[in-house]
Amino acid sequence: MFDVTLIHYLFLSAVLFCVGLLGVIVSRHLLRVLISVEFMLNAVNINFVAFSNYNDLIRLDGHIMAIFVMAIGVCELAIGLAILILVFRKTHSVDADGEYIEEEKWS
Amino acid sequence: MEFLNSAVFLIFAAMIIFSSVFAVFAHKIEYSVLSAVVCFLSVGALFLTLSADFIGASQIMIYGVGVSILLAFAIMFTGKDSPKSLYLTNPLRVFLGFVLVLTFLSVLIFFISPVLDPKSDGAFSSYGSFAAQIESIRQIGTAKFIGRRIFCDYVLPFELLSLLLLAGIVGVGYLAGGSKKDV
Amino acid sequence: MEFAADIKNLMMPEIILFVGALLLCFIGILTDKAYKRVFSIVVLMLGLSFLMCLQLDTDTVSMAFGGSFLISKFTVFFKELILAGTISTIFLSDKYIKQNQKSVAEFYMLLFVAALGGMILVSSRDFITMFVALETLSISSYILSGFIKEKNSQEATLKYLVTGCVASAVILYGVSLLYGMSGSLRFDVIFAAIKSASMFNIAALSGTLVISGLCFKLATIPFYNWAPDVYEKSPLAVSAFLSTVSKVAGFGIIIRLVSELFNGIWILYLVLGLIALVSMAIGNLLGLCEENVKRLMAYSSIAHAGYILAVLALGSTLSLSSAVFYIITYLLMNFAAWSCLEVLDNGDGVTTESLKGLAYKRPVLAFCMVSAFASLAGLPIFVGFFSKFYLFQAIVFAGFLLYPFLCFVLLNSLIALYYYFKVIRAMFDEQESEQTVFWSKRLAVVLVFSTVMVLLTGIFSSPVITYSQQIAQSQMPAVIQYEAIKGTYFDNPRPISVR
């Protein structure tokens, strides 16, 4: 087959990043939007770890950055879910387009 | 061995791409969350192939376990969703999103592919006299070195991160918790 | 014990805020009734931190934590601005606090954490510290913007959060490419790598990604759409905080990145100019048909951020000093305007409709409001005129090729006149509408102080201009401690003492 090099990881992460971006733009479900953001952060992590493996196994800066990105990404996700649940309590909808006004009466 | 490497990479790359695309375009949110978890786990496996054992383990524990439970709880809370299924936004926005993202992807690939070709440049640092550390990383893993780096050089962001998490806890506790008015 | 010495010499302002945030967290857990005493503690701590900033030795550039924390005249100046803005926000939040006495400690704690994040952001010197500080600022802002539980402010908060997450992912993608080509996350090492290797393309791409991600903090293109909703729905003090302190921190890090890291990458200056032009146009055009004054302030702040970025795109010492002067005056004008709005806000927001007849009923308040809005519009004798004038001067001196650019900026300030005048004209309308006003001593302090400062700096602007020139000159040579690229930037390199 072929030799797996840095460039393959970079392509993979670029594709994953773009899928995440696409998900943020096109989804209507807020939960799916938050998941797509996590895809973007994971793509960035792949980049960092791949660069660290191929260029910088001495200082391991990429690994450390990946840890920080993970911690902060999960923190953002948790806050996002908390706010999502608050929105759901108010409007009984998790629609990113905000079409819930007629349902407010219904609840 | 080379065959094995590339086969492992291909399998996990395919899993990542398919599961992420499926997560974005699945009709039901449950499927979407499930395939997102598959994607997170395969990213963790990919980290393991990049000699990043600590990061891979953290990824599997944090994303594969923690985040999936978090997402499952979120589905439980919002499960009785509105009658209509929430899938994609209006077609114009979807179209524009596709155009934007494809442009962005082609720009990224255009910029990445020539410059970072490993044969074409010598800007990257060579390992030189650090052969011993590289060897010990290959043998005992990266956790020791990461710990040393974090607690020597990156103390400031680490401490700031602790304050950030505290602020997050306090804030979410305030936002999502019951109001204090009843007390 | 290098760290102990670093902390004692260089980091006292941050340490005070850190301790203050922890203290407020404990107060919030222990008691709900500390409303009166907490205020004095908070103001004391911020004032102490401000004093500590003033006594820092800024004549030499010094670093802490192995070079990841930079103390120079420029960074300390931005820290002072952030602290001053936070103190004003705390005075401004008096009404909100009186209405929500139970959550006062949490509110102040999040403000402290946000200010701390901003302060570390402007003086960070590697991307890990920068990213964590940026997220500290952002996450506490997300929570603060959703602090009113009764109104439907949560959708705006969620929009803010998602936009912020996307912006930080974009920043991180750029950072990862920079890391890949230099093997390090330190600004100086990356700068050296960009210089030595022929990595112009990838540096331009990643620089564009990083700068456009940071534009989320400034609420400019491409991440501007959260601003009007969030400014409208969040507590007014938080809107003031977002439009001033958070923007100041964003400008601080963008100026430092452009001058220290991406120096010499001309594409980036084009990108900055483009961002500036588009966000100016969008802010002003969307502001034209807006009736809600809080949303109007959001559009106005988008446009003002555009002006500052436009002048930053020139990349000379003169333009940097005019940007610094603009930032100072922007802070003053905005606090004057926001404190007037806070006095007038009755919970449903302020519209131009509800301002009618204000000039006859409450002339003093109307005077403050007129001076703030005329200053934002850039009319003579008010300080906004001098900052705009100085900005145009910087563009004119940059060469005749930029005259179309100048015309565009001028055209935009003319368009902006319309909506500021809409607000002012409504106050002089004959038919009067009911206004309920809210006065308190603390609110009056910040209102009077900022209005007086707007008037005073309008009349005596030269010391402030001289000061901002000093700040700009101190940034330009300290920029970079390596070799010169262009002669003008590096006439006078300073020695760096690494502590």
PDB file of C-alpha atoms in Angstrom, chain C residues 210-319:
ATOM      1  CA  VAL C 210      -5.950  33.408  13.739  1.00  0.00           C
ATOM      2  CA  ILE C 211      -6.832  37.049  13.137  1.00  0.00           C
ATOM      3  CA  SER C 212     -10.293  36.310  11.814  1.00  0.00           C
ATOM      4  CA  GLY C 213     -10.943  34.039  14.779  1.00  0.00           C
ATOM      5  CA  LEU C 214      -9.855  36.790  17.135  1.00  0.00           C
ATOM      6  CA  CYS C 215     -12.301  39.102  15.391  1.00  0.00           C
ATOM      7  CA  PHE C 216     -14.947  37.277  17.370  1.00  0.00           C
ATOM      8  CA  LYS C 217     -13.792  39.273  20.386  1.00  0.00           C
ATOM      9  CA  LEU C 218     -14.095  42.506  18.432  1.00  0.00           C
ATOM     10  CA  ALA C 219     -17.478  41.525  16.970  1.00  0.00           C
ATOM     11  CA  THR C 220     -16.331  42.237  13.448  1.00  0.00           C
ATOM     12  CA  ILE C 221     -16.609  40.208  10.268  1.00  0.00           C
ATOM     13  CA  PRO C 222     -16.693  37.165  10.058  1.00  0.00           C
ATOM     14  CA  PHE C 223     -18.019  36.616  13.579  1.00  0.00           C
ATOM     15  CA  TYR C 224     -20.191  39.628  14.188  1.00  0.00           C
ATOM     16  CA  ASN C 225     -23.739  38.329  14.136  1.00  0.00           C
ATOM     17  CA  TRP C 226     -23.911  37.545  17.855  1.00  0.00           C
ATOM     18  CA  ALA C 227     -23.389  41.145  18.886  1.00  0.00           C
ATOM     19  CA  PRO C 228     -26.816  42.779  18.447  1.00  0.00           C
ATOM     20  CA  ASP C 229     -28.761  39.935  20.057  1.00  0.00           C
ATOM     21  CA  VAL C 230     -26.392  39.572  22.971  1.00  0.00           C
ATOM     22  CA  TYR C 231     -26.182  43.310  23.606  1.00  0.00           C
ATOM     23  CA  GLU C 232     -29.943  43.532  23.602  1.00  0.00           C
ATOM     24  CA  LYS C 233     -30.705  40.562  25.803  1.00  0.00           C
ATOM     25  CA  SER C 234     -27.946  40.591  28.395  1.00  0.00           C
ATOM     26  CA  PRO C 235     -27.836  42.874  31.447  1.00  0.00           C
ATOM     27  CA  LEU C 236     -26.775  46.329  30.368  1.00  0.00           C
ATOM     28  CA  ALA C 237     -23.622  46.281  32.450  1.00  0.00           C
ATOM     29  CA  VAL C 238     -22.585  43.094  30.695  1.00  0.00           C
ATOM     30  CA  SER C 239     -23.220  44.679  27.307  1.00  0.00           C
ATOM     31  CA  ALA C 240     -21.010  47.559  28.357  1.00  0.00           C
ATOM     32  CA  PHE C 241     -18.367  45.079  29.453  1.00  0.00           C
ATOM     33  CA  LEU C 242     -18.519  43.177  26.177  1.00  0.00           C
ATOM     34  CA  SER C 243     -18.349  46.295  24.064  1.00  0.00           C
ATOM     35  CA  THR C 244     -15.422  47.787  25.935  1.00  0.00           C
ATOM     36  CA  VAL C 245     -13.236  45.520  28.030  1.00  0.00           C
ATOM     37  CA  SER C 246     -13.509  42.449  25.906  1.00  0.00           C
ATOM     38  CA  LYS C 247     -12.835  44.470  22.783  1.00  0.00           C
ATOM     39  CA  VAL C 248      -9.853  46.175  24.356  1.00  0.00           C
ATOM     40  CA  ALA C 249      -8.372  42.791  25.198  1.00  0.00           C
ATOM     41  CA  GLY C 250      -9.002  41.604  21.653  1.00  0.00           C
ATOM     42  CA  PHE C 251      -7.325  44.690  20.201  1.00  0.00           C
ATOM     43  CA  GLY C 252      -4.371  44.239  22.541  1.00  0.00           C
ATOM     44  CA  ILE C 253      -3.686  40.713  21.379  1.00  0.00           C
ATOM     45  CA  ILE C 254      -4.312  41.511  17.723  1.00  0.00           C
ATOM     46  CA  ILE C 255      -1.895  44.440  17.805  1.00  0.00           C
ATOM     47  CA  ARG C 256       0.694  42.299  19.523  1.00  0.00           C
ATOM     48  CA  LEU C 257       0.263  39.426  17.086  1.00  0.00           C
ATOM     49  CA  VAL C 258       0.439  41.655  14.050  1.00  0.00           C
ATOM     50  CA  SER C 259       3.520  43.489  15.239  1.00  0.00           C
ATOM     51  CA  GLU C 260       5.387  40.667  16.966  1.00  0.00           C
ATOM     52  CA  LEU C 261       4.481  37.530  15.098  1.00  0.00           C
ATOM     53  CA  PHE C 262       3.135  38.260  11.649  1.00  0.00           C
ATOM     54  CA  ASN C 263       5.370  41.204  11.020  1.00  0.00           C
ATOM     55  CA  GLY C 264       6.230  41.492   7.368  1.00  0.00           C
ATOM     56  CA  ILE C 265       3.439  39.325   6.009  1.00  0.00           C
ATOM     57  CA  TRP C 266       1.772  41.886   3.826  1.00  0.00           C
ATOM     58  CA  ILE C 267      -1.218  39.693   2.957  1.00  0.00           C
ATOM     59  CA  LEU C 268      -2.289  39.956   6.545  1.00  0.00           C
ATOM     60  CA  TYR C 269      -2.457  43.726   6.339  1.00  0.00           C
ATOM     61  CA  LEU C 270      -4.715  43.337   3.318  1.00  0.00           C
ATOM     62  CA  VAL C 271      -6.894  40.927   5.263  1.00  0.00           C
ATOM     63  CA  LEU C 272      -7.091  43.353   8.167  1.00  0.00           C
ATOM     64  CA  GLY C 273      -8.057  46.159   5.815  1.00  0.00           C
ATOM     65  CA  LEU C 274     -10.698  44.024   4.167  1.00  0.00           C
ATOM     66  CA  ILE C 275     -12.173  42.962   7.504  1.00  0.00           C
ATOM     67  CA  ALA C 276     -12.179  46.602   8.561  1.00  0.00           C
ATOM     68  CA  LEU C 277     -13.927  47.876   5.457  1.00  0.00           C
ATOM     69  CA  VAL C 278     -16.610  45.204   5.380  1.00  0.00           C
ATOM     70  CA  SER C 279     -17.403  45.407   9.070  1.00  0.00           C
ATOM     71  CA  MET C 280     -17.548  49.190   8.944  1.00  0.00           C
ATOM     72  CA  ALA C 281     -20.008  49.053   6.080  1.00  0.00           C
ATOM     73  CA  ILE C 282     -22.108  46.313   7.652  1.00  0.00           C
ATOM     74  CA  GLY C 283     -22.212  47.964  11.064  1.00  0.00           C
ATOM     75  CA  ASN C 284     -23.240  51.316   9.682  1.00  0.00           C
ATOM     76  CA  LEU C 285     -25.769  50.043   7.152  1.00  0.00           C
ATOM     77  CA  LEU C 286     -27.487  47.732   9.603  1.00  0.00           C
ATOM     78  CA  GLY C 287     -27.499  50.511  12.156  1.00  0.00           C
ATOM     79  CA  LEU C 288     -29.459  52.798   9.843  1.00  0.00           C
ATOM     80  CA  CYS C 289     -32.861  51.229  10.367  1.00  0.00           C
ATOM     81  CA  GLU C 290     -32.517  50.281  14.005  1.00  0.00           C
ATOM     82  CA  GLU C 291     -34.839  51.675  16.638  1.00  0.00           C
ATOM     83  CA  ASN C 292     -33.600  49.892  19.724  1.00  0.00           C
ATOM     84  CA  VAL C 293     -30.728  51.880  21.157  1.00  0.00           C
ATOM     85  CA  LYS C 294     -29.010  48.875  22.697  1.00  0.00           C
ATOM     86  CA  ARG C 295     -28.876  47.144  19.316  1.00  0.00           C
ATOM     87  CA  LEU C 296     -27.789  50.435  17.822  1.00  0.00           C
ATOM     88  CA  MET C 297     -24.862  50.483  20.195  1.00  0.00           C
ATOM     89  CA  ALA C 298     -23.951  46.995  18.994  1.00  0.00           C
ATOM     90  CA  TYR C 299     -23.860  48.101  15.362  1.00  0.00           C
ATOM     91  CA  SER C 300     -21.989  51.226  16.321  1.00  0.00           C
ATOM     92  CA  SER C 301     -19.407  49.148  18.157  1.00  0.00           C
ATOM     93  CA  ILE C 302     -18.987  46.904  15.116  1.00  0.00           C
ATOM     94  CA  ALA C 303     -18.324  49.996  13.005  1.00  0.00           C
ATOM     95  CA  HIS C 304     -15.904  51.471  15.539  1.00  0.00           C
ATOM     96  CA  ALA C 305     -13.956  48.230  15.684  1.00  0.00           C
ATOM     97  CA  GLY C 306     -13.808  48.492  11.903  1.00  0.00           C
ATOM     98  CA  TYR C 307     -12.266  51.985  12.101  1.00  0.00           C
ATOM     99  CA  ILE C 308      -9.616  50.807  14.523  1.00  0.00           C
ATOM    100  CA  LEU C 309      -8.773  47.764  12.400  1.00  0.00           C
ATOM    101  CA  ALA C 310      -8.597  49.977   9.309  1.00  0.00           C
ATOM    102  CA  VAL C 311      -5.922  52.071  10.886  1.00  0.00           C
ATOM    103  CA  LEU C 312      -4.098  49.026  12.234  1.00  0.00           C
ATOM    104  CA  ALA C 313      -3.885  47.663   8.712  1.00  0.00           C
ATOM    105  CA  LEU C 314      -1.450  50.444   7.826  1.00  0.00           C
ATOM    106  CA  GLY C 315       1.193  49.088  10.157  1.00  0.00           C
ATOM    107  CA  SER C 316       3.175  52.234  10.923  1.00  0.00           C
ATOM    108  CA  THR C 317       3.993  53.835  14.254  1.00  0.00           C
ATOM    109  CA  LEU C 318       1.696  56.764  13.542  1.00  0.00           C
ATOM    110  CA  SER C 319      -1.203  54.485  12.765  1.00  0.00           C
TER     111      SER C 319
END
